[in-house]
Coordinates of C-alpha atoms and ligand atoms in Angstrom, one line a residue:
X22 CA 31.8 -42.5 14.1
X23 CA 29.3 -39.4 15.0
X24 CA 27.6 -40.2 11.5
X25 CA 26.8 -44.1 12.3
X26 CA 25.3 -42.7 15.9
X27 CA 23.1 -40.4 13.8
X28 CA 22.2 -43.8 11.8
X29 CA 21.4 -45.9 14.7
X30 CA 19.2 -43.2 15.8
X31 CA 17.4 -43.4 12.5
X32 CA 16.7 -46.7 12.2
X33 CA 14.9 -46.3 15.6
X34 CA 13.1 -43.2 14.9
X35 CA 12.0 -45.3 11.2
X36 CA 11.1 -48.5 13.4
X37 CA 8.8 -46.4 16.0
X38 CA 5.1 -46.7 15.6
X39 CA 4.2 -44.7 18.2
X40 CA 5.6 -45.9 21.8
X41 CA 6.9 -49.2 20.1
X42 CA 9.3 -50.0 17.9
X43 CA 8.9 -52.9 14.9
X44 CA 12.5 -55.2 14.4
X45 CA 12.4 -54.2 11.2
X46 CA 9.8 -52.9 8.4
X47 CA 7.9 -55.7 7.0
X48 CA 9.5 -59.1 7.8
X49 CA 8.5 -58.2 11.4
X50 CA 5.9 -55.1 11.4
X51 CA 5.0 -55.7 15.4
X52 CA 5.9 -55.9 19.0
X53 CA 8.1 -58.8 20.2
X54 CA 8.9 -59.4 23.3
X55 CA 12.7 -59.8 23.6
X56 CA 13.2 -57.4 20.8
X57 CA 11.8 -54.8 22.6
X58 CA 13.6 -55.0 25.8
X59 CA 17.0 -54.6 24.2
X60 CA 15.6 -52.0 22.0
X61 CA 14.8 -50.1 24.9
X62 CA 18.5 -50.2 25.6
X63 CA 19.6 -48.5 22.8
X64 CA 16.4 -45.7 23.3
X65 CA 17.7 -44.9 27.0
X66 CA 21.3 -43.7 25.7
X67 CA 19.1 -40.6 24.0
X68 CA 15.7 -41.5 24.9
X69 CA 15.2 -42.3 28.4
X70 CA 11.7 -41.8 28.7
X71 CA 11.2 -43.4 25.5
X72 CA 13.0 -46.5 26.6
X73 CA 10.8 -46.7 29.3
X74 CA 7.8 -46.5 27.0
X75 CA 8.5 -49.3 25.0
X76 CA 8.5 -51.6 27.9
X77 CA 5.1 -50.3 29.8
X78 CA 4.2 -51.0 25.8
X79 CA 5.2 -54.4 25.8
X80 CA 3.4 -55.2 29.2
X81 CA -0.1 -54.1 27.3
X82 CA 0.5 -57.5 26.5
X83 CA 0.8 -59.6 29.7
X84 CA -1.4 -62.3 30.0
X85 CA -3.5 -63.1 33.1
X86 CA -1.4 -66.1 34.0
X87 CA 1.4 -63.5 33.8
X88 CA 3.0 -64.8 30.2
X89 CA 4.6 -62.2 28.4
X90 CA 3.8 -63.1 24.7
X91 CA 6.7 -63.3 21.6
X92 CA 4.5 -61.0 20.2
X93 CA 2.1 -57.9 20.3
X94 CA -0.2 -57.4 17.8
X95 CA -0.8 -54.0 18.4
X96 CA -1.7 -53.0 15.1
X97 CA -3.1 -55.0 12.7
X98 CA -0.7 -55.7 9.6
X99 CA -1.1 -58.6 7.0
X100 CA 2.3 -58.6 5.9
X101 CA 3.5 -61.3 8.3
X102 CA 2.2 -65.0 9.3
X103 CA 1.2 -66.0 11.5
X104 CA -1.4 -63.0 12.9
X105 CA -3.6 -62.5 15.5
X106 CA -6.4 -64.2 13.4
X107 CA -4.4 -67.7 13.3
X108 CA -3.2 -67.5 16.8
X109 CA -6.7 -66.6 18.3
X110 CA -5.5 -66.2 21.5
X111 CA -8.1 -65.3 24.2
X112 CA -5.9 -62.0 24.6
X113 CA -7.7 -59.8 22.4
X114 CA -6.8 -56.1 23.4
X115 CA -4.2 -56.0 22.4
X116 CA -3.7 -59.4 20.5
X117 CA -1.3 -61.4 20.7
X118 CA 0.7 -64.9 20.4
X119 CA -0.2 -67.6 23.0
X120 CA 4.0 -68.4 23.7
X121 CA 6.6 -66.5 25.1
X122 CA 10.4 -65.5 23.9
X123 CA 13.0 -65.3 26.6
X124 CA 13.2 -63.3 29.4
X125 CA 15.6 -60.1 29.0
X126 CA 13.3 -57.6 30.5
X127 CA 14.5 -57.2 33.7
X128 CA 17.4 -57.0 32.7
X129 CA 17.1 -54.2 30.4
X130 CA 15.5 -52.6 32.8
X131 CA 18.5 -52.6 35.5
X132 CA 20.5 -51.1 32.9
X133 CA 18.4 -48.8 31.6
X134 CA 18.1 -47.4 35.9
X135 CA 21.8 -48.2 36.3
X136 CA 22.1 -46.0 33.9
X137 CA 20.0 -43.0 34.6
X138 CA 21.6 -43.3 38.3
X139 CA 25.0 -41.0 36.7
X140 CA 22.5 -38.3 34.9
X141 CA 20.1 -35.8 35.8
X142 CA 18.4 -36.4 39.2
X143 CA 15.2 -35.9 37.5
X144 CA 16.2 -38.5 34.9
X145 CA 16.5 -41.3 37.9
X146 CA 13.7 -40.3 40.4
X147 CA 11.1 -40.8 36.9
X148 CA 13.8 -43.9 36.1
X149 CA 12.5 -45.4 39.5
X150 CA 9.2 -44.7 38.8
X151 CA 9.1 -46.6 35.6
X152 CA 11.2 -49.3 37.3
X153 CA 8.6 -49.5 40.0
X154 CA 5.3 -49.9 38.0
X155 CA 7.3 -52.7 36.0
X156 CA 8.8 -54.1 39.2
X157 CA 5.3 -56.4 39.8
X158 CA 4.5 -57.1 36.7
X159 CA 8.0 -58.2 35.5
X160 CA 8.2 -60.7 39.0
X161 CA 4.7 -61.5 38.1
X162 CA 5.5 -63.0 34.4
X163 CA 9.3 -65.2 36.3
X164 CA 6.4 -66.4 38.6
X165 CA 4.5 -68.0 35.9
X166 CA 7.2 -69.8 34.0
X167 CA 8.1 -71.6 37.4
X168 CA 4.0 -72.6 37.6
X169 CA 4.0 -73.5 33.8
X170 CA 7.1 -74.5 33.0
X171 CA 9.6 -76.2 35.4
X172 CA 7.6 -79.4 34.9
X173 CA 10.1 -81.7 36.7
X174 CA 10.2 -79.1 39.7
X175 CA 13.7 -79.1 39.6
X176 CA 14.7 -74.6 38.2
X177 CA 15.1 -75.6 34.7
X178 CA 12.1 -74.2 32.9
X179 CA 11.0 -75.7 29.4
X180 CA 10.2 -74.0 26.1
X181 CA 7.2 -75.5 24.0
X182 CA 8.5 -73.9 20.8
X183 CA 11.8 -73.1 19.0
X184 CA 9.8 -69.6 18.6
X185 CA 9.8 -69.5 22.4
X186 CA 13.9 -69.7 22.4
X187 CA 13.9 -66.5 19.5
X188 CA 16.6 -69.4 18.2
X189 CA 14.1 -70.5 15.7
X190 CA 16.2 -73.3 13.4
X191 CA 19.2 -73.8 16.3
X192 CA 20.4 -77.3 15.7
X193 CA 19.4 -78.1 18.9
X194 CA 15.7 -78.2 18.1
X195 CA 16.5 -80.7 15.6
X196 CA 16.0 -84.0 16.9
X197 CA 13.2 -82.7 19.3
X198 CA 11.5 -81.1 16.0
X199 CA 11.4 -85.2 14.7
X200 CA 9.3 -86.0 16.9
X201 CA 6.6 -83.2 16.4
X202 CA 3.6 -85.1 14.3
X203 CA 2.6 -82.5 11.0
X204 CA -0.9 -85.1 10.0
X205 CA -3.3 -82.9 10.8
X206 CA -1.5 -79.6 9.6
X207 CA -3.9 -77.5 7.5
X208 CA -3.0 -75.7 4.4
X209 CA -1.3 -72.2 4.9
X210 CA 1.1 -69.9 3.4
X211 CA 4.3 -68.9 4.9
X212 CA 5.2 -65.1 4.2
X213 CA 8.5 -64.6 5.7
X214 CA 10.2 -65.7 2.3
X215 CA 8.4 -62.6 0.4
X216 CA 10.9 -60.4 2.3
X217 CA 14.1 -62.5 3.1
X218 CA 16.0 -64.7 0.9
X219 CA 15.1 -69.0 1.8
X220 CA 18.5 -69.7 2.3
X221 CA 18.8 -67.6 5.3
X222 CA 15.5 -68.7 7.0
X223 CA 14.0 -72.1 9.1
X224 CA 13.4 -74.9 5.7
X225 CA 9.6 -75.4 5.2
X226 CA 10.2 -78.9 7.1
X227 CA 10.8 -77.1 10.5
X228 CA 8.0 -74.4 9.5
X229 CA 5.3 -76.8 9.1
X230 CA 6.5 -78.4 12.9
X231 CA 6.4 -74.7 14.0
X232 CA 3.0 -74.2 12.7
X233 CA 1.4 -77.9 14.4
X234 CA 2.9 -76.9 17.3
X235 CA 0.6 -73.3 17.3
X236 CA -2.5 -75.1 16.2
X237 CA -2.1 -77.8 18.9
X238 CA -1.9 -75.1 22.0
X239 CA -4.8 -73.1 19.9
X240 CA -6.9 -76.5 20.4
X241 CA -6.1 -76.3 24.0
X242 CA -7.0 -72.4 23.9
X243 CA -3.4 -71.8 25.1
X244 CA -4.5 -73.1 28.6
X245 CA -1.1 -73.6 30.2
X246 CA -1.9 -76.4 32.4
X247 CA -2.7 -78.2 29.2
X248 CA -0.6 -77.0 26.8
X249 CA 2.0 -78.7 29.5
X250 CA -0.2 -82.0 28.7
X251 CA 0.0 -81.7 24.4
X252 CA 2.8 -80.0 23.8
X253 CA 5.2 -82.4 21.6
X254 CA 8.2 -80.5 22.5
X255 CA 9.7 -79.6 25.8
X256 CA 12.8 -78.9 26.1
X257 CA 14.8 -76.9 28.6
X258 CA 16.9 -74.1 26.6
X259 CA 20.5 -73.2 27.7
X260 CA 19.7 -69.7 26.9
X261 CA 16.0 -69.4 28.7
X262 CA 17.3 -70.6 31.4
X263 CA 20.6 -68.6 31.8
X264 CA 18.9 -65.5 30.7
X265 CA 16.0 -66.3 33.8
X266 CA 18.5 -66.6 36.0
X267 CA 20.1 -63.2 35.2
X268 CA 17.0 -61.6 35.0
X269 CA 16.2 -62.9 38.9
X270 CA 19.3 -61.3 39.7
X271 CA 18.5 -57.8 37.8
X272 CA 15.2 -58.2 39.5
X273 CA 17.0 -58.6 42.8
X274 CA 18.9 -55.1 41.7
X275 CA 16.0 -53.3 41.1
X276 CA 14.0 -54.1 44.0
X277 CA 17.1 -53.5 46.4
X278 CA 17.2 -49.6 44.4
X279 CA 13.6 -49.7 45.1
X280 CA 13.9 -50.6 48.8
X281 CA 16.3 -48.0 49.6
X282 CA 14.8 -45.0 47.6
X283 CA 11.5 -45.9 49.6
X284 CA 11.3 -42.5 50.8
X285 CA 12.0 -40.5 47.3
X286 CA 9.2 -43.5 45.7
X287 CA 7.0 -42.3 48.7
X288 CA 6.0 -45.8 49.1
X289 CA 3.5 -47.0 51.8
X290 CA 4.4 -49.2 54.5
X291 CA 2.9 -52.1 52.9
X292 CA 4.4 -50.7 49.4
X293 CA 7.6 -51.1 51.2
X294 CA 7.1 -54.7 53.2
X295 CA 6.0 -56.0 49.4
X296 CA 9.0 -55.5 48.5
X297 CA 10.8 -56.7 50.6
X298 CA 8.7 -60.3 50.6
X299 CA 9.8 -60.1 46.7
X300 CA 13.5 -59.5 47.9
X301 CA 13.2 -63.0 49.8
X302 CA 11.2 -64.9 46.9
X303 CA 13.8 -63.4 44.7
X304 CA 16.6 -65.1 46.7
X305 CA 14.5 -68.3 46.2
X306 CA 14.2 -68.4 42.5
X307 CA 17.7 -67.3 42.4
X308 CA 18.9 -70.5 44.3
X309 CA 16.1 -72.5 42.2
X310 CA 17.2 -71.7 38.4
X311 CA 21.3 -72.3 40.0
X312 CA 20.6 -75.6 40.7
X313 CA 18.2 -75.7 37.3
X314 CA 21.4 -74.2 35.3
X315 CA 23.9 -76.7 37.2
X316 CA 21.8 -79.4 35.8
X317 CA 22.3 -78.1 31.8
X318 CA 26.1 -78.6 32.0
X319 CA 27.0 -81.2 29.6
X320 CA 30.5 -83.1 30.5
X321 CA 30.9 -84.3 26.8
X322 CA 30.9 -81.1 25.3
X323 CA 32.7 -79.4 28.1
X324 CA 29.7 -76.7 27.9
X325 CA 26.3 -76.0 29.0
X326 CA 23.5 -77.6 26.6
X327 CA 19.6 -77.7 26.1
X328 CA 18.3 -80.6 27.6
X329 CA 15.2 -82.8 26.0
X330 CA 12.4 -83.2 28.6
X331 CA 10.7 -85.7 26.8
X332 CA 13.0 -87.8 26.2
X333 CA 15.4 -87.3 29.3
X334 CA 18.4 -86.3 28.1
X335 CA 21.0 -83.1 27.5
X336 CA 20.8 -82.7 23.7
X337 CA 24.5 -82.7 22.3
X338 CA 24.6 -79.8 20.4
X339 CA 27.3 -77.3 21.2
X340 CA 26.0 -73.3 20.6
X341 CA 26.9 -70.0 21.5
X342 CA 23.9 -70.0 24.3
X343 CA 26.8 -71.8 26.2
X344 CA 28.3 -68.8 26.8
X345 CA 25.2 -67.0 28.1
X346 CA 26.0 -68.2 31.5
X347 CA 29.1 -65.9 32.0
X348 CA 26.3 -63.6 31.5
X349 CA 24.1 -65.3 34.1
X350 CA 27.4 -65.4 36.0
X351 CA 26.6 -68.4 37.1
X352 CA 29.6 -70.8 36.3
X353 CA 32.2 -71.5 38.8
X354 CA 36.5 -70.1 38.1
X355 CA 36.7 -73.7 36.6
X356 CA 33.9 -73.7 34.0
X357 CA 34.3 -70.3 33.6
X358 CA 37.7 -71.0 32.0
X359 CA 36.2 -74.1 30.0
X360 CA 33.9 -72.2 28.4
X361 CA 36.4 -69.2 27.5
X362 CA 38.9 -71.6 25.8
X363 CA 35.9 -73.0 24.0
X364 CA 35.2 -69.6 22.8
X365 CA 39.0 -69.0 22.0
X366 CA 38.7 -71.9 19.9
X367 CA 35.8 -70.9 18.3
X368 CA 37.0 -67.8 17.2
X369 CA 39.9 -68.8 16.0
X370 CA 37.9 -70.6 12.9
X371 CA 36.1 -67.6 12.2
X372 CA 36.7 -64.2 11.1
X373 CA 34.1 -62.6 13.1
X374 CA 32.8 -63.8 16.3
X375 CA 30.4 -65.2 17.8
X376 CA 29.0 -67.9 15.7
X377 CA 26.0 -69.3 17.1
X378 CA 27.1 -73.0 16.5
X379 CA 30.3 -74.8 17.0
X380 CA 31.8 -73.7 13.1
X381 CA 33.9 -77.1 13.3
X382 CA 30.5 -78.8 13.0
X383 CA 29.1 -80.3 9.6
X384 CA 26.2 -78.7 9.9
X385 CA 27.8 -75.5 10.2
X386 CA 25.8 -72.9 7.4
X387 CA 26.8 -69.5 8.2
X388 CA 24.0 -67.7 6.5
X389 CA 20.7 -69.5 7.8
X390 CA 19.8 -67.8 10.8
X391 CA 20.6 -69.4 14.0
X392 CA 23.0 -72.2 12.8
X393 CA 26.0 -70.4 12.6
X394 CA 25.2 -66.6 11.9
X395 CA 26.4 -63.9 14.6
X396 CA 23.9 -62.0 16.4
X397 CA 24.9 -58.9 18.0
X398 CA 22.6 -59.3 20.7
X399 CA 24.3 -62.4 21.9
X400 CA 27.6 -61.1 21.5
X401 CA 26.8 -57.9 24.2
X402 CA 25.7 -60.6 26.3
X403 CA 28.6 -62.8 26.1
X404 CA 31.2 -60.3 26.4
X405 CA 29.6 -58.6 29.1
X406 CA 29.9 -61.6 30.9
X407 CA 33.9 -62.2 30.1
X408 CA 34.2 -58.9 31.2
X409 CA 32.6 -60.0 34.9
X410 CA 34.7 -63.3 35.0
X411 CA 37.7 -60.7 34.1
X412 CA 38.7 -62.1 30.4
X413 CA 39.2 -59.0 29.3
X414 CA 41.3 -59.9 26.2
X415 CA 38.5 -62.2 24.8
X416 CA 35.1 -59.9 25.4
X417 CA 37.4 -57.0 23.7
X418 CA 37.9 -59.3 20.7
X419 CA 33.8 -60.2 20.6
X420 CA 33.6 -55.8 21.0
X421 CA 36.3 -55.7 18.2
X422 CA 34.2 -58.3 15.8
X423 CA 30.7 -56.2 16.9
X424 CA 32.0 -52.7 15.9
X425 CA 33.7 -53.8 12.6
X426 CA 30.3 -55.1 11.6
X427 CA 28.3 -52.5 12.0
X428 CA 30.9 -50.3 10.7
X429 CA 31.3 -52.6 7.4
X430 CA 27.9 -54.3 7.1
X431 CA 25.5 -51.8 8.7
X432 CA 22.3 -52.9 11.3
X433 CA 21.5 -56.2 9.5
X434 CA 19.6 -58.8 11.5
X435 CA 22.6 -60.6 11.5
X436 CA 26.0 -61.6 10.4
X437 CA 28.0 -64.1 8.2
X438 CA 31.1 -64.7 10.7
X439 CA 33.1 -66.2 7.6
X440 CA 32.6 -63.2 5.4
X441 CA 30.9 -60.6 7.6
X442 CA 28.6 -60.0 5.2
X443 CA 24.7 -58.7 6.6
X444 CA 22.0 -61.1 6.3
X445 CA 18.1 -61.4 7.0
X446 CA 16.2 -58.0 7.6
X447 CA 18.1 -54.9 7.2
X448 CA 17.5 -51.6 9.5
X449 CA 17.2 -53.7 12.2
X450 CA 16.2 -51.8 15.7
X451 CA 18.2 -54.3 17.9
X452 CA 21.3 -54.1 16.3
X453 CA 21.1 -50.4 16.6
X454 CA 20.1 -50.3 20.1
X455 CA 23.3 -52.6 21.0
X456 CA 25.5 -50.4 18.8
X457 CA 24.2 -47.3 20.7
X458 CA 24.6 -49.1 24.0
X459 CA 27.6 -50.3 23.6
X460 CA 29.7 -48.5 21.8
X461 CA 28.1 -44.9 22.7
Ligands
DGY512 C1 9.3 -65.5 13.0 O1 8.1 -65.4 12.6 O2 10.2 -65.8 12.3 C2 9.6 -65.2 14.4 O3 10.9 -65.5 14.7 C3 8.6 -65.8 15.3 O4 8.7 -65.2 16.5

């Protein structure tokens, strides 16, 4: 097992560029935003300094507003579409996209301290350093997808993108996506099929609604207030919201370690009574995004769903971002246990869990990306939350699944969960970082 440690390693040291590390070579030669903080994960188990790095690195790229974009450009590279020069975002150093990806960074930065607090001393007093220049910033960008996104006012915030969900093709986009005009699209040229085969990526029908959904926020120069007004889809995602919720709560964490290490922080007084105004508006947004994930539970699936905000409605399409809110542990003893039997079920139709759409669906594909694929990512998620709701037999079945594809496949992007067979980009840092994570 030693020799797939020293792999994981390498396909992080391979996928640094210096402070940051790329997804993988080519298909995606930058920064993105969720990538990054789980990355981070896997650099703290060796790393922790370097860990630390690649999140100041991702904040290089915080808006004004307080967005954290999908994407840093901090380098230029024209081997992937769209760049810096077809987002023109008014972020220019560093470039970047004008959307966002979900929010994991707090909570990769609670483990990443959580950690460091059984090491060296050293290791934790600079690990609450790090925490504490990112603890601002980090409150700053949940802050601003209240103010731009809960349009209804109600904790359930709204993606304007499938990009924005890092779900790209998940069924549930897919009646939303009809309703996303392509007339004025102008001509350009995809180049995410020069590295990865077409059947395992979004069809050119949902690319060219990706790409008028860009170039309508670019006419609005990304303005968030407006892009509120034009975008054509708005919808609230299962897994946005339940991993808001849990990073609130990490937040909460963080600024509680914060609070009581004043003295070793050598915090000022007003340092100090800062952060313990962000403890209270912490507990707000907490209670806020409850009530906003209460409202995503869908009685005929007997799950959590996305919800359309345009048209008013829970979309009924059952995926594995269901399961993200034993993550967020926010479901009650009673859903809990609906949504573990729904997993049981699940995984008794696969070989390797978990699929990120119901596999007894007809749309079921099992190699194109996010409608049916495993993605080891999600499944750390998911079975760290069995684990908190105590369903210890299942989470060590999603940990069983994990290890024997890395062990079989290697660090592919993701997973066939009929075959187990690696698909998409290959060397892939987050898979390594979860591998190193979880199964030191
Ligand atoms: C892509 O280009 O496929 C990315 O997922 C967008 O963030």
């Amino acid at each position: 097992y030693r020799k797939t440690i020293v792999s994981a390693r390498d396909v992080l040291r391979k996928n640094d560029r210096g402070g940051y590390t790329v997804p993988t070579d080519g298909l995606y030669p930058f920064q993105w935003n969720w990538d990054a903080s789980f990355t981070a994960l896997g650099w703290s188990t060796w790393k922790p300094e370097r860990a630390w790095a690649e999140l100041h690195m991702l904040f290089k790229g915080q808006w004004d507003d307080g967005m954290i974009p999908s994407i840093v450009f901090h380098q230029y590279d024209d081997r992937y579409f769209p760049g810096p020069d077809t987002w023109q975002s008014p972020k220019v150093d560093p470039p970047t996209t004008g959307i966002t990806q979900p929010p994991v960074v707090a909570s990769c930065a609670r483990y990443i301290l959580q950690v460091s607090q059984h090491g060296d001393e050293d290791v934790h007093l600079r690990g609450l350093r790090n925490a504490y220049t990112l603890f601002h910033p980090i409150l700053r960008y949940h802050r601003w997808f209240y103010k731009a996104r809960d349009h209804k006012k109600m904790g359930r915030v709204s993606i304007h993108h499938p990009w924005e969900s890092g779900m790209d093709n998940s069924p549930s986009w897919d009646e939303a996506l009809e309703h996303v005009s392509t007339d004025n699209l102008p001509n350009y040229q995809r180049k995410d099929l020069m590295h990865v085969d077409a059947d395992e990526r979004p069809t050119q029908t949902q690319y060219d609604r990706f790409m008028s959904l860009v170039f309508s926020f670019r006419d609005v120069n990304y303005d968030y207030a407006q892009c509120a007004q034009v975008s054509q889809f708005q919808v609230a995602d299962t897994c946005v919201n339940a991993l808001l919720l849990k990073a609130n709560k990490d937040l909460a964490w963080i600024c509680a370690k914060l609070i009581s290490h004043h003295k070793r922080l050598s915090l000022s007084l007003e340092e100090l009574e800062a952060l313990k105004s962000a403890q209270r508006e912490l507990r707000e947004l907490i209670d806020l995004s409850s009530r906003g994930m209460d409202s995503l539970w869908n009685d005929e699936l007997g799950m959590y769903s996305c919800y359309d905000e345009r048209m008013d409605k829970l979309i009924n399409v059952p995926t594995s971002s269901a399961f993200l809110a034993l993550y967020a542990r926010h479901p009650d003893r009673v859903r809990a246990r609906q949504l573990a039997d729904k997993l049981a079920h699940w995984l008794d139709q696969v070989k390797y869990g978990v699929p990120s759409y119901d596999p007894e669906s007809p749309m079921f594909d099992s190699v194109r990306y996010w409608r049916g694929p495993v993605w080891l990512v999600v499944n750390w998620m998911i079975a760290e939350g069995l684990e908190a709701y105590e369903f210890f037999e299942l989470a060590e079945r999603v940990r069983r699944d994990s290890r024997a594809l890395i062990k079989e496949a290697g660090s592919y992007e993701y997973f066939d969960p009929m075959t187990g067979e690696g698909c998409g980009g290959n060397c892939f840092s987050w898979t390594s970082a979860i591998q190193l994570f979880w199964f030191p």
